[in-house]
């Protein structure tokens, strides 16, 4: 049995059961089959699927599959493959904004499900690898997204000023190496001289946002990040 958990959002029960049968035959676990907005949101929240197969048009429901994914992605990204009988430009443009991993037109064949799923899983694996190498763990509570230059505390982003972010990035990229104050001054201000108090204040503000425990300073020499991985 493959480890991925898949949710099916489909208002046509025959189509939904057909998709489930195909996925089960491919040894994937289907967490649930739902047919409307409320059940889909609840299922994603509590069952935490790794991938969603979602029809776009959910019949009488006022909100469609794209609305469901949009709502979930307000808080966190979820991987989705859309199923639909519609291929109009407006629908496709709405779907594209949710960054889907696949798009299957009805009526479909087993091979359509299998090939689209395998491609989606490959993309998911590649994205997870890229995310892992860009997420730098600073300690148990803090990590820094090096690619997007965002500091997180327990999954919540922390607002940094431009100079604070630049300083943190310099220290993170140094990978525990002691960075001299002179080098920091050059990288942050280059040919614009600043007084010592300006850099001290900047380091103090950043250390405050990191609860004083991640940046170590060596008086008159420099500073470094402790135990980044």
mmCIF file of C-alpha atoms in Angstrom:
data_model
loop_
_atom_site.group_PDB
_atom_site.id
_atom_site.type_symbol
_atom_site.label_atom_id
_atom_site.label_comp_id
_atom_site.label_asym_id
_atom_site.label_seq_id
_atom_site.Cartn_x
_atom_site.Cartn_y
_atom_site.Cartn_z
ATOM 1 C CA UNK A 1 0.000 0.000 0.000
ATOM 2 C CA UNK A 2 1.370 3.416 -0.989
ATOM 3 C CA UNK A 3 1.620 6.001 1.803
ATOM 4 C CA UNK A 4 -0.277 8.774 0.002
ATOM 5 C CA UNK A 5 -3.816 9.419 1.267
ATOM 6 C CA UNK A 6 -6.268 10.620 -1.365
ATOM 7 C CA UNK A 7 -9.613 12.391 -0.958
ATOM 8 C CA UNK A 8 -12.215 12.248 -3.730
ATOM 9 C CA UNK A 9 -14.591 15.206 -4.151
ATOM 10 C CA UNK A 10 -17.256 14.191 -6.666
ATOM 11 C CA UNK A 11 -21.041 14.635 -6.712
ATOM 12 C CA UNK A 12 -21.622 11.744 -9.138
ATOM 13 C CA UNK A 13 -21.466 8.616 -6.948
ATOM 14 C CA UNK A 14 -20.841 6.279 -9.896
ATOM 15 C CA UNK A 15 -17.859 8.332 -11.067
ATOM 16 C CA UNK A 16 -16.566 8.646 -7.495
ATOM 17 C CA UNK A 17 -16.690 4.890 -6.898
ATOM 18 C CA UNK A 18 -15.005 4.282 -10.242
ATOM 19 C CA UNK A 19 -12.130 6.585 -9.264
ATOM 20 C CA UNK A 20 -11.880 4.895 -5.861
ATOM 21 C CA UNK A 21 -11.716 1.459 -7.495
ATOM 22 C CA UNK A 22 -8.929 2.605 -9.829
ATOM 23 C CA UNK A 23 -6.946 4.129 -6.946
ATOM 24 C CA UNK A 24 -7.417 1.050 -4.755
ATOM 25 C CA UNK A 25 -6.230 -1.174 -7.580
ATOM 26 C CA UNK A 26 -3.132 1.027 -7.763
ATOM 27 C CA UNK A 27 -2.748 0.447 -3.991
ATOM 28 C CA UNK A 28 -3.531 3.986 -2.874
ATOM 29 C CA UNK A 29 -5.647 4.691 0.205
ATOM 30 C CA UNK A 30 -8.820 6.720 -0.325
ATOM 31 C CA UNK A 31 -9.598 8.601 2.890
ATOM 32 C CA UNK A 32 -13.151 9.551 1.917
ATOM 33 C CA UNK A 33 -15.612 10.374 -0.844
ATOM 34 C CA UNK A 34 -17.484 13.667 -0.399
ATOM 35 C CA UNK A 35 -19.810 15.587 -2.676
ATOM 36 C CA UNK A 36 -20.139 19.129 -1.285
ATOM 37 C CA UNK A 37 -18.202 22.093 0.085
ATOM 38 C CA UNK A 38 -18.853 21.581 3.812
ATOM 39 C CA UNK A 39 -17.984 17.873 3.854
ATOM 40 C CA UNK A 40 -14.881 18.483 1.753
ATOM 41 C CA UNK A 41 -13.547 21.195 4.086
ATOM 42 C CA UNK A 42 -14.214 18.976 7.121
ATOM 43 C CA UNK A 43 -12.607 15.914 5.539
ATOM 44 C CA UNK A 44 -9.459 17.814 4.531
ATOM 45 C CA UNK A 45 -9.177 19.339 8.009
ATOM 46 C CA UNK A 46 -9.574 16.132 10.011
ATOM 47 C CA UNK A 47 -8.367 13.358 7.678
ATOM 48 C CA UNK A 48 -5.453 15.335 6.217
ATOM 49 C CA UNK A 49 -5.153 13.786 2.740
ATOM 50 C CA UNK A 50 -1.901 14.344 0.859
ATOM 51 C CA UNK A 51 -3.711 14.678 -2.475
ATOM 52 C CA UNK A 52 -7.224 15.569 -3.619
ATOM 53 C CA UNK A 53 -9.076 14.431 -6.731
ATOM 54 C CA UNK A 54 -11.767 17.079 -7.125
ATOM 55 C CA UNK A 55 -14.542 17.546 -9.620
ATOM 56 C CA UNK A 56 -15.015 21.233 -10.438
ATOM 57 C CA UNK A 57 -18.780 21.274 -10.927
ATOM 58 C CA UNK A 58 -20.490 19.890 -7.807
ATOM 59 C CA UNK A 59 -24.036 19.977 -9.126
ATOM 60 C CA UNK A 60 -26.471 21.881 -6.905
ATOM 61 C CA UNK A 61 -23.777 23.079 -4.520
ATOM 62 C CA UNK A 62 -23.261 26.842 -4.904
ATOM 63 C CA UNK A 63 -19.511 26.437 -4.356
ATOM 64 C CA UNK A 64 -17.446 24.299 -6.699
ATOM 65 C CA UNK A 65 -14.225 22.317 -6.390
ATOM 66 C CA UNK A 66 -12.055 25.346 -7.088
ATOM 67 C CA UNK A 67 -13.760 27.227 -4.235
ATOM 68 C CA UNK A 68 -12.924 24.336 -1.895
ATOM 69 C CA UNK A 69 -9.247 24.343 -2.796
ATOM 70 C CA UNK A 70 -9.090 28.137 -2.603
ATOM 71 C CA UNK A 71 -10.516 28.049 0.920
ATOM 72 C CA UNK A 72 -8.043 25.399 2.110
ATOM 73 C CA UNK A 73 -5.092 27.181 0.524
ATOM 74 C CA UNK A 74 -5.800 30.326 2.512
ATOM 75 C CA UNK A 75 -4.018 28.520 5.362
ATOM 76 C CA UNK A 76 -1.874 25.860 3.711
ATOM 77 C CA UNK A 77 -1.173 24.434 0.272
ATOM 78 C CA UNK A 78 -2.866 21.185 -0.700
ATOM 79 C CA UNK A 79 -2.113 19.183 -3.831
ATOM 80 C CA UNK A 80 -5.056 18.758 -6.205
ATOM 81 C CA UNK A 81 -5.947 17.065 -9.475
ATOM 82 C CA UNK A 82 -9.095 18.465 -11.061
ATOM 83 C CA UNK A 83 -11.704 16.364 -12.865
ATOM 84 C CA UNK A 84 -14.208 18.128 -15.066
ATOM 85 C CA UNK A 85 -16.303 18.017 -18.180
ATOM 86 C CA UNK A 86 -15.621 21.721 -18.694
ATOM 87 C CA UNK A 87 -12.631 23.048 -20.590
ATOM 88 C CA UNK A 88 -13.633 26.694 -21.071
ATOM 89 C CA UNK A 89 -10.934 29.305 -20.602
ATOM 90 C CA UNK A 90 -12.502 30.983 -17.547
ATOM 91 C CA UNK A 91 -12.689 27.684 -15.633
ATOM 92 C CA UNK A 92 -9.140 26.762 -16.555
ATOM 93 C CA UNK A 93 -7.838 30.195 -15.485
ATOM 94 C CA UNK A 94 -9.595 29.887 -12.102
ATOM 95 C CA UNK A 95 -8.153 26.408 -11.639
ATOM 96 C CA UNK A 96 -4.625 27.485 -12.595
ATOM 97 C CA UNK A 97 -4.566 30.011 -9.734
ATOM 98 C CA UNK A 98 -4.696 27.100 -7.235
ATOM 99 C CA UNK A 99 -1.558 25.548 -8.792
ATOM 100 C CA UNK A 100 -3.073 22.106 -9.559
ATOM 101 C CA UNK A 101 -0.859 19.093 -10.271
ATOM 102 C CA UNK A 102 -3.144 17.771 -12.985
ATOM 103 C CA UNK A 103 -6.325 18.312 -14.969
ATOM 104 C CA UNK A 104 -8.409 15.384 -16.277
ATOM 105 C CA UNK A 105 -11.282 15.861 -18.713
ATOM 106 C CA UNK A 106 -14.365 13.648 -18.457
ATOM 107 C CA UNK A 107 -15.048 11.060 -19.658
ATOM 108 C CA UNK A 108 -11.726 9.562 -18.622
ATOM 109 C CA UNK A 109 -10.039 6.172 -18.784
ATOM 110 C CA UNK A 110 -8.115 4.286 -16.120
ATOM 111 C CA UNK A 111 -4.888 5.203 -17.890
ATOM 112 C CA UNK A 112 -5.750 8.911 -17.565
ATOM 113 C CA UNK A 113 -6.043 8.566 -13.791
ATOM 114 C CA UNK A 114 -2.869 6.496 -13.489
ATOM 115 C CA UNK A 115 -0.630 8.681 -15.665
ATOM 116 C CA UNK A 116 -1.866 11.951 -14.153
ATOM 117 C CA UNK A 117 -1.462 10.581 -10.630
ATOM 118 C CA UNK A 118 2.095 9.349 -11.232
ATOM 119 C CA UNK A 119 3.088 12.711 -12.694
ATOM 120 C CA UNK A 120 1.475 14.524 -9.755
ATOM 121 C CA UNK A 121 3.317 12.379 -7.207
ATOM 122 C CA UNK A 122 6.600 13.038 -8.994
ATOM 123 C CA UNK A 123 5.937 16.782 -8.804
ATOM 124 C CA UNK A 124 5.032 16.488 -5.114
ATOM 125 C CA UNK A 125 8.250 14.619 -4.367
ATOM 126 C CA UNK A 126 10.305 17.191 -6.264
ATOM 127 C CA UNK A 127 8.595 20.092 -4.456
ATOM 128 C CA UNK A 128 9.142 18.455 -1.046
ATOM 129 C CA UNK A 129 12.850 18.011 -1.840
ATOM 130 C CA UNK A 130 13.146 21.641 -2.898
ATOM 131 C CA UNK A 131 11.302 22.746 0.246
ATOM 132 C CA UNK A 132 13.519 20.616 2.496
ATOM 133 C CA UNK A 133 16.730 22.116 1.179
ATOM 134 C CA UNK A 134 15.373 25.658 1.503
ATOM 135 C CA UNK A 135 13.913 25.291 5.019
ATOM 136 C CA UNK A 136 16.661 25.908 7.571
ATOM 137 C CA UNK A 137 15.855 24.758 11.102
ATOM 138 C CA UNK A 138 17.241 27.244 13.621
ATOM 139 C CA UNK A 139 15.966 25.457 16.726
ATOM 140 C CA UNK A 140 12.871 23.517 17.820
ATOM 141 C CA UNK A 141 10.578 26.503 17.307
ATOM 142 C CA UNK A 142 12.179 28.639 14.582
ATOM 143 C CA UNK A 143 12.985 27.905 10.955
ATOM 144 C CA UNK A 144 13.992 30.100 8.045
ATOM 145 C CA UNK A 145 12.657 29.631 4.514
ATOM 146 C CA UNK A 146 15.808 30.547 2.630
ATOM 147 C CA UNK A 147 14.180 30.451 -0.792
ATOM 148 C CA UNK A 148 11.402 32.910 0.083
ATOM 149 C CA UNK A 149 13.356 34.690 2.851
ATOM 150 C CA UNK A 150 10.712 34.227 5.560
ATOM 151 C CA UNK A 151 11.307 33.526 9.248
ATOM 152 C CA UNK A 152 8.777 31.247 10.975
ATOM 153 C CA UNK A 153 8.004 30.608 14.628
ATOM 154 C CA UNK A 154 5.968 27.413 15.052
ATOM 155 C CA UNK A 155 4.724 27.714 11.427
ATOM 156 C CA UNK A 156 3.715 31.367 11.892
ATOM 157 C CA UNK A 157 5.651 33.968 9.857
ATOM 158 C CA UNK A 158 7.508 36.653 11.793
ATOM 159 C CA UNK A 159 7.655 40.122 10.287
ATOM 160 C CA UNK A 160 11.203 41.358 9.770
ATOM 161 C CA UNK A 161 12.462 44.636 8.431
ATOM 162 C CA UNK A 162 14.486 44.564 5.218
ATOM 163 C CA UNK A 163 17.809 44.919 7.054
ATOM 164 C CA UNK A 164 16.821 42.350 9.703
ATOM 165 C CA UNK A 165 15.990 39.863 6.952
ATOM 166 C CA UNK A 166 19.220 40.579 5.096
ATOM 167 C CA UNK A 167 21.229 40.084 8.287
ATOM 168 C CA UNK A 168 19.477 36.816 9.107
ATOM 169 C CA UNK A 169 20.050 35.518 5.578
ATOM 170 C CA UNK A 170 23.766 36.360 5.806
ATOM 171 C CA UNK A 171 24.084 34.438 9.074
ATOM 172 C CA UNK A 172 22.017 31.475 7.880
ATOM 173 C CA UNK A 173 24.034 31.144 4.661
ATOM 174 C CA UNK A 174 27.243 31.231 6.728
ATOM 175 C CA UNK A 175 26.099 27.887 8.255
ATOM 176 C CA UNK A 176 27.440 28.500 11.742
ATOM 177 C CA UNK A 177 30.591 30.316 10.627
ATOM 178 C CA UNK A 178 31.444 33.434 12.614
ATOM 179 C CA UNK A 179 30.753 36.467 10.420
ATOM 180 C CA UNK A 180 32.756 39.548 11.311
ATOM 181 C CA UNK A 181 31.025 42.831 12.009
ATOM 182 C CA UNK A 182 33.098 44.405 9.236
ATOM 183 C CA UNK A 183 31.861 41.840 6.717
ATOM 184 C CA UNK A 184 28.246 42.361 7.831
ATOM 185 C CA UNK A 185 28.590 46.133 7.499
ATOM 186 C CA UNK A 186 29.938 45.784 3.964
ATOM 187 C CA UNK A 187 27.230 43.326 2.877
ATOM 188 C CA UNK A 188 24.415 45.440 4.322
ATOM 189 C CA UNK A 189 25.596 48.965 3.588
ATOM 190 C CA UNK A 190 28.530 48.496 1.177
ATOM 191 C CA UNK A 191 30.115 51.914 0.556
ATOM 192 C CA UNK A 192 27.878 53.784 2.987
ATOM 193 C CA UNK A 193 29.668 53.986 6.364
ATOM 194 C CA UNK A 194 27.539 53.495 9.479
ATOM 195 C CA UNK A 195 28.354 53.915 13.138
ATOM 196 C CA UNK A 196 28.802 50.906 15.418
ATOM 197 C CA UNK A 197 25.560 51.615 17.255
ATOM 198 C CA UNK A 198 23.546 51.150 14.036
ATOM 199 C CA UNK A 199 24.756 47.567 13.623
ATOM 200 C CA UNK A 200 24.428 46.818 17.354
ATOM 201 C CA UNK A 201 20.827 48.032 17.293
ATOM 202 C CA UNK A 202 20.067 45.911 14.226
ATOM 203 C CA UNK A 203 21.522 42.780 15.822
ATOM 204 C CA UNK A 204 19.644 43.496 19.048
ATOM 205 C CA UNK A 205 16.306 43.834 17.208
ATOM 206 C CA UNK A 206 16.857 40.563 15.342
ATOM 207 C CA UNK A 207 17.944 38.714 18.491
ATOM 208 C CA UNK A 208 14.804 39.981 20.234
ATOM 209 C CA UNK A 209 12.610 38.452 17.521
ATOM 210 C CA UNK A 210 14.543 35.180 17.886
ATOM 211 C CA UNK A 211 14.066 35.135 21.670
ATOM 212 C CA UNK A 212 17.786 35.893 22.183
ATOM 213 C CA UNK A 213 18.784 32.237 21.795
ATOM 214 C CA UNK A 214 19.802 31.652 18.176
ATOM 215 C CA UNK A 215 22.362 34.356 17.392
ATOM 216 C CA UNK A 216 25.606 34.354 19.350
ATOM 217 C CA UNK A 217 27.694 37.537 19.365
ATOM 218 C CA UNK A 218 31.410 37.765 20.098
ATOM 219 C CA UNK A 219 32.156 41.302 21.356
ATOM 220 C CA UNK A 220 34.219 43.402 18.930
ATOM 221 C CA UNK A 221 34.524 40.470 16.493
ATOM 222 C CA UNK A 222 31.277 39.226 14.965
ATOM 223 C CA UNK A 223 28.275 36.935 15.331
ATOM 224 C CA UNK A 224 26.924 33.609 14.110
ATOM 225 C CA UNK A 225 23.876 31.348 14.015
ATOM 226 C CA UNK A 226 23.899 28.445 16.450
ATOM 227 C CA UNK A 227 23.061 24.914 15.231
ATOM 228 C CA UNK A 228 21.272 25.699 11.936
ATOM 229 C CA UNK A 229 20.368 22.592 9.883
#
